[in-house]
């Protein structure tokens, strides 16, 4: 009885067997595509190309989710009223050494006009308590 040894036969790698089985399965290919898409999304968020403005208020508080945008979905709110700093507290004869500086600062503050802020009424995934986009927060949370 003679024993022949075949040196040309190679055993297959476990990874190549697993990849071949994964590629034959259609559900496995779809799942692999989802995982690759998620990894690309994570890479884009880490590089700062997506989800960078997640903390900016862009909508009204608790804006409802909607999937279509119209011109009626935007509202322009008036600028906030500044605190009236012109009230003078009586100093009972004392002179304020900082009065020239404060009067100049008050005059400069009167010249500043805050810009009106435009907020959206609806967002695709809605807004949170502070008007931040939930979709941007989900991207940042990946």
C-alpha positions in Angstrom: 0.0 0.0 0.0 1.4 3.3 -1.0 0.5 6.7 0.4 0.6 9.6 -1.9 1.0 13.1 -0.5 -0.4 15.9 -2.6 1.7 19.0 -1.9 -0.2 21.1 -4.4 -3.5 21.0 -2.4 -3.8 24.0 -0.1 -6.4 24.3 2.7 -8.6 27.4 2.4 -8.3 30.2 4.8 -11.2 30.7 7.2 -11.6 34.3 6.1 -11.9 33.4 2.4 -14.5 30.8 3.2 -16.5 33.3 5.3 -16.3 35.9 2.6 -17.4 33.5 -0.1 -20.4 32.4 2.0 -21.2 36.0 2.7 -21.0 37.0 -1.0 -23.3 34.1 -2.0 -26.0 35.1 0.4 -28.1 38.1 -0.9 -29.2 39.1 2.6 -25.5 39.0 3.6 -24.6 41.3 0.7 -27.2 43.8 1.7 -26.1 43.7 5.3 -22.5 44.2 4.2 -23.6 47.2 2.2 -25.4 48.7 5.3 -22.3 48.2 7.4 -20.0 49.8 4.8 -22.5 52.8 4.4 -22.5 53.2 8.2 -18.7 53.1 8.4 -18.4 55.7 5.6 -21.0 57.9 7.5 -18.9 57.6 10.7 -15.8 58.6 8.8 -17.5 61.7 7.3 -18.7 62.7 10.8 -15.2 62.2 12.3 -13.7 64.3 9.5 -16.1 67.1 10.2 -17.9 67.0 6.9 -21.3 66.1 8.4 -23.0 67.1 11.7 -20.7 70.0 12.4 -23.5 72.4 13.3 -25.5 70.1 15.5 -25.4 72.5 18.5 -26.8 75.6 16.6 -30.4 76.6 17.1 -32.0 76.5 13.6 -35.7 76.0 14.4 -38.4 77.0 16.9 -38.6 74.9 20.1 -40.0 71.4 19.5 -40.4 71.9 15.8 -42.5 69.0 14.4 -40.9 66.7 11.8 -41.9 67.0 8.2 -40.4 65.7 5.0 -41.2 68.6 2.6 -40.0 72.2 2.8 -42.2 75.2 1.9 -41.8 78.9 2.2 -44.3 78.8 5.1 -41.9 76.7 7.1 -39.7 79.7 8.0 -40.5 82.4 10.5 -38.4 85.6 11.2 -38.5 86.5 14.8 -37.7 90.1 15.8 -34.5 90.9 17.6 -34.5 90.6 21.3 -35.0 93.7 23.3 -31.9 94.9 25.0 -32.0 95.5 28.8 -32.5 99.2 29.5 -29.1 100.3 30.9 -29.9 104.0 30.8 -31.5 104.0 34.2 -29.2 106.0 36.5 -28.9 104.9 40.1 -28.6 108.0 42.3 -25.2 108.2 44.0 -26.1 110.9 46.5 -23.5 113.4 45.5 -20.8 110.9 44.7 -19.1 111.2 41.3 -18.6 108.0 39.3 -15.0 107.8 38.1 -16.0 105.5 35.3 -18.9 107.7 34.0 -17.0 108.9 30.9 -16.2 105.4 29.9 -19.8 104.2 30.6 -21.3 107.0 28.7 -19.2 106.2 25.7 -20.2 102.5 26.0 -23.9 103.4 26.3 -23.6 105.5 23.1 -21.9 102.6 21.3 -24.6 100.1 22.5 -27.4 102.4 21.2 -25.8 102.2 17.7 -25.8 98.4 17.6 -28.9 96.9 16.0 -29.2 93.2 16.4 -30.2 91.3 13.3 -33.5 89.5 13.2 -33.0 85.7 13.4 -34.8 83.4 10.9 -35.9 80.0 12.4 -37.5 77.1 10.6 -40.9 75.9 11.8 -40.4 72.3 10.7 -37.4 70.0 10.1 -37.1 66.5 8.6 -36.6 64.8 12.1 -37.9 67.8 14.1 -36.2 69.9 16.7 -35.5 69.5 20.4 -36.3 71.8 23.4 -33.7 74.4 22.3 -34.4 74.4 18.6 -31.5 72.2 17.5 -31.9 69.9 14.6 -32.5 66.3 15.7 -31.1 64.9 12.4 -27.8 66.7 13.0 -27.7 65.4 16.5 -28.3 61.8 15.3 -25.4 62.2 12.8 -23.1 63.6 15.6 -24.1 60.7 17.8 -22.9 58.1 15.4 
